[in-house]
Amino acid sequence: MDTIIFDLYFRSKSTTCTAFINRIAKREVYAYVNTQILSDLLHKLMLAEAVNKGYITRRSASKLKNKLSSNRSVASNLTDYQQQFEDILALGIKVLRISQKTLVETKRERTQYGLMTGDSLHLGTMNRHSTPIDNIVTHDSDFAHVPNLNIWTPMDVIS
């Protein structure tokens, strides 16, 4: 499962993503993420809260970093994102660890499929799971040319 699915869910941009997250909560489907996806999610949630609370005007890490540099107390006012993150973890999503070995070995996915580092880590952790995972839920077309990969993508994303 890719970070964008969570992002679309939290921004109410796809009823399909909301339904999918609800199915995970009901244990109708099992979802796997790697630690990078969780890190990305935490980052996106913090940025979204900063925008929603008016600390920055758009989801930009550099804008939030500048805001925090000039006013460190802003961080103590950003608390909703952490609860949202913990609520996602409580759904029972399986977390796949990214090891040093995986970081090195995913060079194969980067060179073979022309993927950026994040996508190669997604695919690499899927490929290296004890039972390889051949389904991905994403709104990222970069996986379209990977053979034997079932891609599940929301078709109702609101811009």
PDB file of C-alpha atoms in Angstrom:
ATOM      1  CA  MET A   1       0.000   0.000   0.000  1.00  0.00           C
ATOM      2  CA  ASP A   2       1.410   3.356  -1.061  1.00  0.00           C
ATOM      3  CA  THR A   3       1.395   6.617   0.932  1.00  0.00           C
ATOM      4  CA  ILE A   4      -0.854   8.343  -1.602  1.00  0.00           C
ATOM      5  CA  ILE A   5      -3.777   6.084  -0.644  1.00  0.00           C
ATOM      6  CA  PHE A   6      -3.629   7.331   2.946  1.00  0.00           C
ATOM      7  CA  ASP A   7      -3.184  10.895   1.708  1.00  0.00           C
ATOM      8  CA  LEU A   8      -6.277  10.669  -0.513  1.00  0.00           C
ATOM      9  CA  TYR A   9      -8.191   9.154   2.396  1.00  0.00           C
ATOM     10  CA  PHE A  10      -7.294  11.921   4.845  1.00  0.00           C
ATOM     11  CA  ARG A  11      -7.981  14.652   2.297  1.00  0.00           C
ATOM     12  CA  SER A  12     -11.344  13.060   1.358  1.00  0.00           C
ATOM     13  CA  LYS A  13     -10.302  12.923  -2.287  1.00  0.00           C
ATOM     14  CA  SER A  14     -11.451   9.367  -3.035  1.00  0.00           C
ATOM     15  CA  THR A  15     -14.392   7.375  -1.753  1.00  0.00           C
ATOM     16  CA  THR A  16     -12.625   4.255  -3.029  1.00  0.00           C
ATOM     17  CA  CYS A  17      -9.648   4.958  -0.745  1.00  0.00           C
ATOM     18  CA  THR A  18     -11.990   5.576   2.181  1.00  0.00           C
ATOM     19  CA  ALA A  19     -13.782   2.295   1.488  1.00  0.00           C
ATOM     20  CA  PHE A  20     -10.436   0.488   1.263  1.00  0.00           C
ATOM     21  CA  ILE A  21      -9.221   1.891   4.598  1.00  0.00           C
ATOM     22  CA  ASN A  22     -12.563   0.870   6.141  1.00  0.00           C
ATOM     23  CA  ARG A  23     -12.113  -2.668   4.786  1.00  0.00           C
ATOM     24  CA  ILE A  24      -8.687  -2.813   6.450  1.00  0.00           C
ATOM     25  CA  ALA A  25     -10.247  -1.659   9.722  1.00  0.00           C
ATOM     26  CA  LYS A  26     -12.842  -4.444   9.465  1.00  0.00           C
ATOM     27  CA  ARG A  27     -10.063  -6.967   8.715  1.00  0.00           C
ATOM     28  CA  GLU A  28     -11.664  -7.796   5.362  1.00  0.00           C
ATOM     29  CA  VAL A  29      -8.312  -7.209   3.655  1.00  0.00           C
ATOM     30  CA  TYR A  30      -4.753  -7.190   4.905  1.00  0.00           C
ATOM     31  CA  ALA A  31      -2.499  -4.312   4.032  1.00  0.00           C
ATOM     32  CA  TYR A  32       1.271  -4.081   4.136  1.00  0.00           C
ATOM     33  CA  VAL A  33       3.414  -0.974   4.220  1.00  0.00           C
ATOM     34  CA  ASN A  34       7.112  -0.494   4.677  1.00  0.00           C
ATOM     35  CA  THR A  35       8.708   1.880   7.147  1.00  0.00           C
ATOM     36  CA  GLN A  36       9.380   4.471   4.454  1.00  0.00           C
ATOM     37  CA  ILE A  37       5.663   4.693   3.686  1.00  0.00           C
ATOM     38  CA  LEU A  38       4.943   5.321   7.354  1.00  0.00           C
ATOM     39  CA  SER A  39       7.611   8.014   7.480  1.00  0.00           C
ATOM     40  CA  ASP A  40       6.150   9.650   4.351  1.00  0.00           C
ATOM     41  CA  LEU A  41       2.661   9.454   5.829  1.00  0.00           C
ATOM     42  CA  LEU A  42       3.722  11.092   9.079  1.00  0.00           C
ATOM     43  CA  HIS A  43       5.408  13.856   7.064  1.00  0.00           C
ATOM     44  CA  LYS A  44       2.348  14.469   4.853  1.00  0.00           C
ATOM     45  CA  LEU A  45      -0.021  14.502   7.830  1.00  0.00           C
ATOM     46  CA  MET A  46       2.118  17.071   9.648  1.00  0.00           C
ATOM     47  CA  LEU A  47       2.232  19.295   6.558  1.00  0.00           C
ATOM     48  CA  ALA A  48      -1.532  18.995   6.064  1.00  0.00           C
ATOM     49  CA  GLU A  49      -2.198  20.002   9.661  1.00  0.00           C
ATOM     50  CA  ALA A  50       0.142  22.982   9.348  1.00  0.00           C
ATOM     51  CA  VAL A  51      -1.833  24.123   6.288  1.00  0.00           C
ATOM     52  CA  ASN A  52      -5.186  23.507   7.978  1.00  0.00           C
ATOM     53  CA  LYS A  53      -4.119  25.540  11.009  1.00  0.00           C
ATOM     54  CA  GLY A  54      -2.819  28.378   8.837  1.00  0.00           C
ATOM     55  CA  TYR A  55       0.874  28.087   9.693  1.00  0.00           C
ATOM     56  CA  ILE A  56       1.769  27.618   6.026  1.00  0.00           C
ATOM     57  CA  THR A  57      -0.216  28.249   2.850  1.00  0.00           C
ATOM     58  CA  ARG A  58       0.597  25.048   0.979  1.00  0.00           C
ATOM     59  CA  ARG A  59       2.005  21.607   1.762  1.00  0.00           C
ATOM     60  CA  SER A  60       5.680  22.457   1.490  1.00  0.00           C
ATOM     61  CA  ALA A  61       8.344  20.964   3.742  1.00  0.00           C
ATOM     62  CA  SER A  62      10.614  23.975   3.267  1.00  0.00           C
ATOM     63  CA  LYS A  63       7.824  26.375   4.276  1.00  0.00           C
ATOM     64  CA  LEU A  64       7.095  24.388   7.433  1.00  0.00           C
ATOM     65  CA  LYS A  65      10.782  24.091   8.235  1.00  0.00           C
ATOM     66  CA  ASN A  66      11.136  27.879   7.932  1.00  0.00           C
ATOM     67  CA  LYS A  67       8.068  28.386  10.126  1.00  0.00           C
ATOM     68  CA  LEU A  68       9.404  26.028  12.786  1.00  0.00           C
ATOM     69  CA  SER A  69      12.842  27.694  12.630  1.00  0.00           C
ATOM     70  CA  SER A  70      11.329  31.087  13.276  1.00  0.00           C
ATOM     71  CA  ASN A  71       8.819  29.889  15.878  1.00  0.00           C
ATOM     72  CA  ARG A  72       9.588  26.563  17.576  1.00  0.00           C
ATOM     73  CA  SER A  73       6.344  26.696  19.598  1.00  0.00           C
ATOM     74  CA  VAL A  74       4.380  25.940  16.422  1.00  0.00           C
ATOM     75  CA  ALA A  75       5.437  22.289  16.765  1.00  0.00           C
ATOM     76  CA  SER A  76       3.583  21.962  20.071  1.00  0.00           C
ATOM     77  CA  ASN A  77       0.401  23.131  18.347  1.00  0.00           C
ATOM     78  CA  LEU A  78       0.650  20.431  15.695  1.00  0.00           C
ATOM     79  CA  THR A  79      -0.755  17.386  17.451  1.00  0.00           C
ATOM     80  CA  ASP A  80      -3.624  16.107  15.308  1.00  0.00           C
ATOM     81  CA  TYR A  81      -1.320  14.518  12.755  1.00  0.00           C
ATOM     82  CA  GLN A  82       0.223  12.260  15.397  1.00  0.00           C
ATOM     83  CA  GLN A  83      -3.206  10.986  16.465  1.00  0.00           C
ATOM     84  CA  GLN A  84      -4.191  10.382  12.833  1.00  0.00           C
ATOM     85  CA  PHE A  85      -0.962   8.449  12.352  1.00  0.00           C
ATOM     86  CA  GLU A  86      -1.515   6.333  15.446  1.00  0.00           C
ATOM     87  CA  ASP A  87      -5.099   5.649  14.340  1.00  0.00           C
ATOM     88  CA  ILE A  88      -3.733   4.258  11.065  1.00  0.00           C
ATOM     89  CA  LEU A  89      -1.269   2.053  12.943  1.00  0.00           C
ATOM     90  CA  ALA A  90      -4.121   0.764  15.108  1.00  0.00           C
ATOM     91  CA  LEU A  91      -5.871  -0.602  12.003  1.00  0.00           C
ATOM     92  CA  GLY A  92      -3.545  -3.571  12.107  1.00  0.00           C
ATOM     93  CA  ILE A  93      -1.572  -2.768   8.997  1.00  0.00           C
ATOM     94  CA  LYS A  94       1.446  -5.023   8.679  1.00  0.00           C
ATOM     95  CA  VAL A  95       4.730  -3.115   8.707  1.00  0.00           C
ATOM     96  CA  LEU A  96       7.621  -4.394   6.609  1.00  0.00           C
ATOM     97  CA  ARG A  97      11.039  -3.322   7.815  1.00  0.00           C
ATOM     98  CA  ILE A  98      13.573  -1.850   5.412  1.00  0.00           C
ATOM     99  CA  SER A  99      16.943  -3.311   6.277  1.00  0.00           C
ATOM    100  CA  GLN A 100      20.376  -2.183   5.202  1.00  0.00           C
ATOM    101  CA  LYS A 101      20.468  -5.227   2.941  1.00  0.00           C
ATOM    102  CA  THR A 102      17.186  -4.187   1.290  1.00  0.00           C
ATOM    103  CA  LEU A 103      18.500  -0.664   0.744  1.00  0.00           C
ATOM    104  CA  VAL A 104      21.446  -2.108  -1.158  1.00  0.00           C
ATOM    105  CA  GLU A 105      19.628  -4.911  -2.973  1.00  0.00           C
ATOM    106  CA  THR A 106      16.831  -2.695  -4.325  1.00  0.00           C
ATOM    107  CA  LYS A 107      19.371  -1.342  -6.804  1.00  0.00           C
ATOM    108  CA  ARG A 108      18.033  -4.230  -8.873  1.00  0.00           C
ATOM    109  CA  GLU A 109      14.489  -2.783  -8.928  1.00  0.00           C
ATOM    110  CA  ARG A 110      15.821   0.707  -9.670  1.00  0.00           C
ATOM    111  CA  THR A 111      17.924  -0.388 -12.626  1.00  0.00           C
ATOM    112  CA  GLN A 112      15.633  -3.114 -14.000  1.00  0.00           C
ATOM    113  CA  TYR A 113      12.419  -1.057 -13.900  1.00  0.00           C
ATOM    114  CA  GLY A 114      13.716   2.522 -13.919  1.00  0.00           C
ATOM    115  CA  LEU A 115      12.180   3.342 -10.544  1.00  0.00           C
ATOM    116  CA  MET A 116      13.021   6.141  -8.144  1.00  0.00           C
ATOM    117  CA  THR A 117      14.403   5.096  -4.763  1.00  0.00           C
ATOM    118  CA  GLY A 118      11.081   5.228  -2.897  1.00  0.00           C
ATOM    119  CA  ASP A 119       9.247   3.119  -5.465  1.00  0.00           C
ATOM    120  CA  SER A 120      12.138   0.659  -5.657  1.00  0.00           C
ATOM    121  CA  LEU A 121      11.958   0.253  -1.875  1.00  0.00           C
ATOM    122  CA  HIS A 122       8.215  -0.412  -2.097  1.00  0.00           C
ATOM    123  CA  LEU A 123       8.710  -3.035  -4.775  1.00  0.00           C
ATOM    124  CA  GLY A 124      11.822  -4.421  -3.103  1.00  0.00           C
ATOM    125  CA  THR A 125      10.160  -4.971   0.263  1.00  0.00           C
ATOM    126  CA  MET A 126       7.235  -6.618  -1.527  1.00  0.00           C
ATOM    127  CA  ASN A 127       9.567  -8.916  -3.470  1.00  0.00           C
ATOM    128  CA  ARG A 128      11.600  -9.825  -0.395  1.00  0.00           C
ATOM    129  CA  HIS A 129       8.689 -10.602   1.922  1.00  0.00           C
ATOM    130  CA  SER A 130       8.642 -14.221   3.141  1.00  0.00           C
ATOM    131  CA  THR A 131       5.697 -14.737   0.799  1.00  0.00           C
ATOM    132  CA  PRO A 132       6.297 -12.247  -2.012  1.00  0.00           C
ATOM    133  CA  ILE A 133       3.523  -9.671  -2.368  1.00  0.00           C
ATOM    134  CA  ASP A 134       2.259  -9.185  -5.901  1.00  0.00           C
ATOM    135  CA  ASN A 135      -0.517  -6.651  -5.274  1.00  0.00           C
ATOM    136  CA  ILE A 136      -0.031  -2.934  -4.734  1.00  0.00           C
ATOM    137  CA  VAL A 137      -2.608  -0.273  -3.964  1.00  0.00           C
ATOM    138  CA  THR A 138      -1.361   3.003  -5.375  1.00  0.00           C
ATOM    139  CA  HIS A 139      -2.239   6.032  -7.452  1.00  0.00           C
ATOM    140  CA  ASP A 140       1.240   6.049  -8.980  1.00  0.00           C
ATOM    141  CA  SER A 141       1.611   4.985 -12.613  1.00  0.00           C
ATOM    142  CA  ASP A 142       5.336   4.253 -12.194  1.00  0.00           C
ATOM    143  CA  PHE A 143       4.547   0.621 -11.376  1.00  0.00           C
ATOM    144  CA  ALA A 144       2.573   0.011 -14.601  1.00  0.00           C
ATOM    145  CA  HIS A 145       5.525  -1.514 -16.458  1.00  0.00           C
ATOM    146  CA  VAL A 146       6.499  -3.961 -13.686  1.00  0.00           C
ATOM    147  CA  PRO A 147       5.560  -7.476 -14.841  1.00  0.00           C
ATOM    148  CA  ASN A 148       3.481  -9.791 -12.659  1.00  0.00           C
ATOM    149  CA  LEU A 149       2.368  -6.951 -10.393  1.00  0.00           C
ATOM    150  CA  ASN A 150      -1.352  -6.459  -9.781  1.00  0.00           C
ATOM    151  CA  ILE A 151      -2.005  -2.737  -9.432  1.00  0.00           C
ATOM    152  CA  TRP A 152      -5.108  -1.552  -7.635  1.00  0.00           C
ATOM    153  CA  THR A 153      -5.746   2.130  -8.186  1.00  0.00           C
ATOM    154  CA  PRO A 154      -8.640   4.394  -7.213  1.00  0.00           C
ATOM    155  CA  MET A 155     -10.555   5.646 -10.232  1.00  0.00           C
ATOM    156  CA  ASP A 156     -12.519   8.349  -8.420  1.00  0.00           C
ATOM    157  CA  VAL A 157      -9.798  10.755  -7.286  1.00  0.00           C
ATOM    158  CA  ILE A 158     -10.979  14.335  -6.954  1.00  0.00           C
ATOM    159  CA  SER A 159      -8.363  16.890  -8.012  1.00  0.00           C
TER     160      SER A 159
END
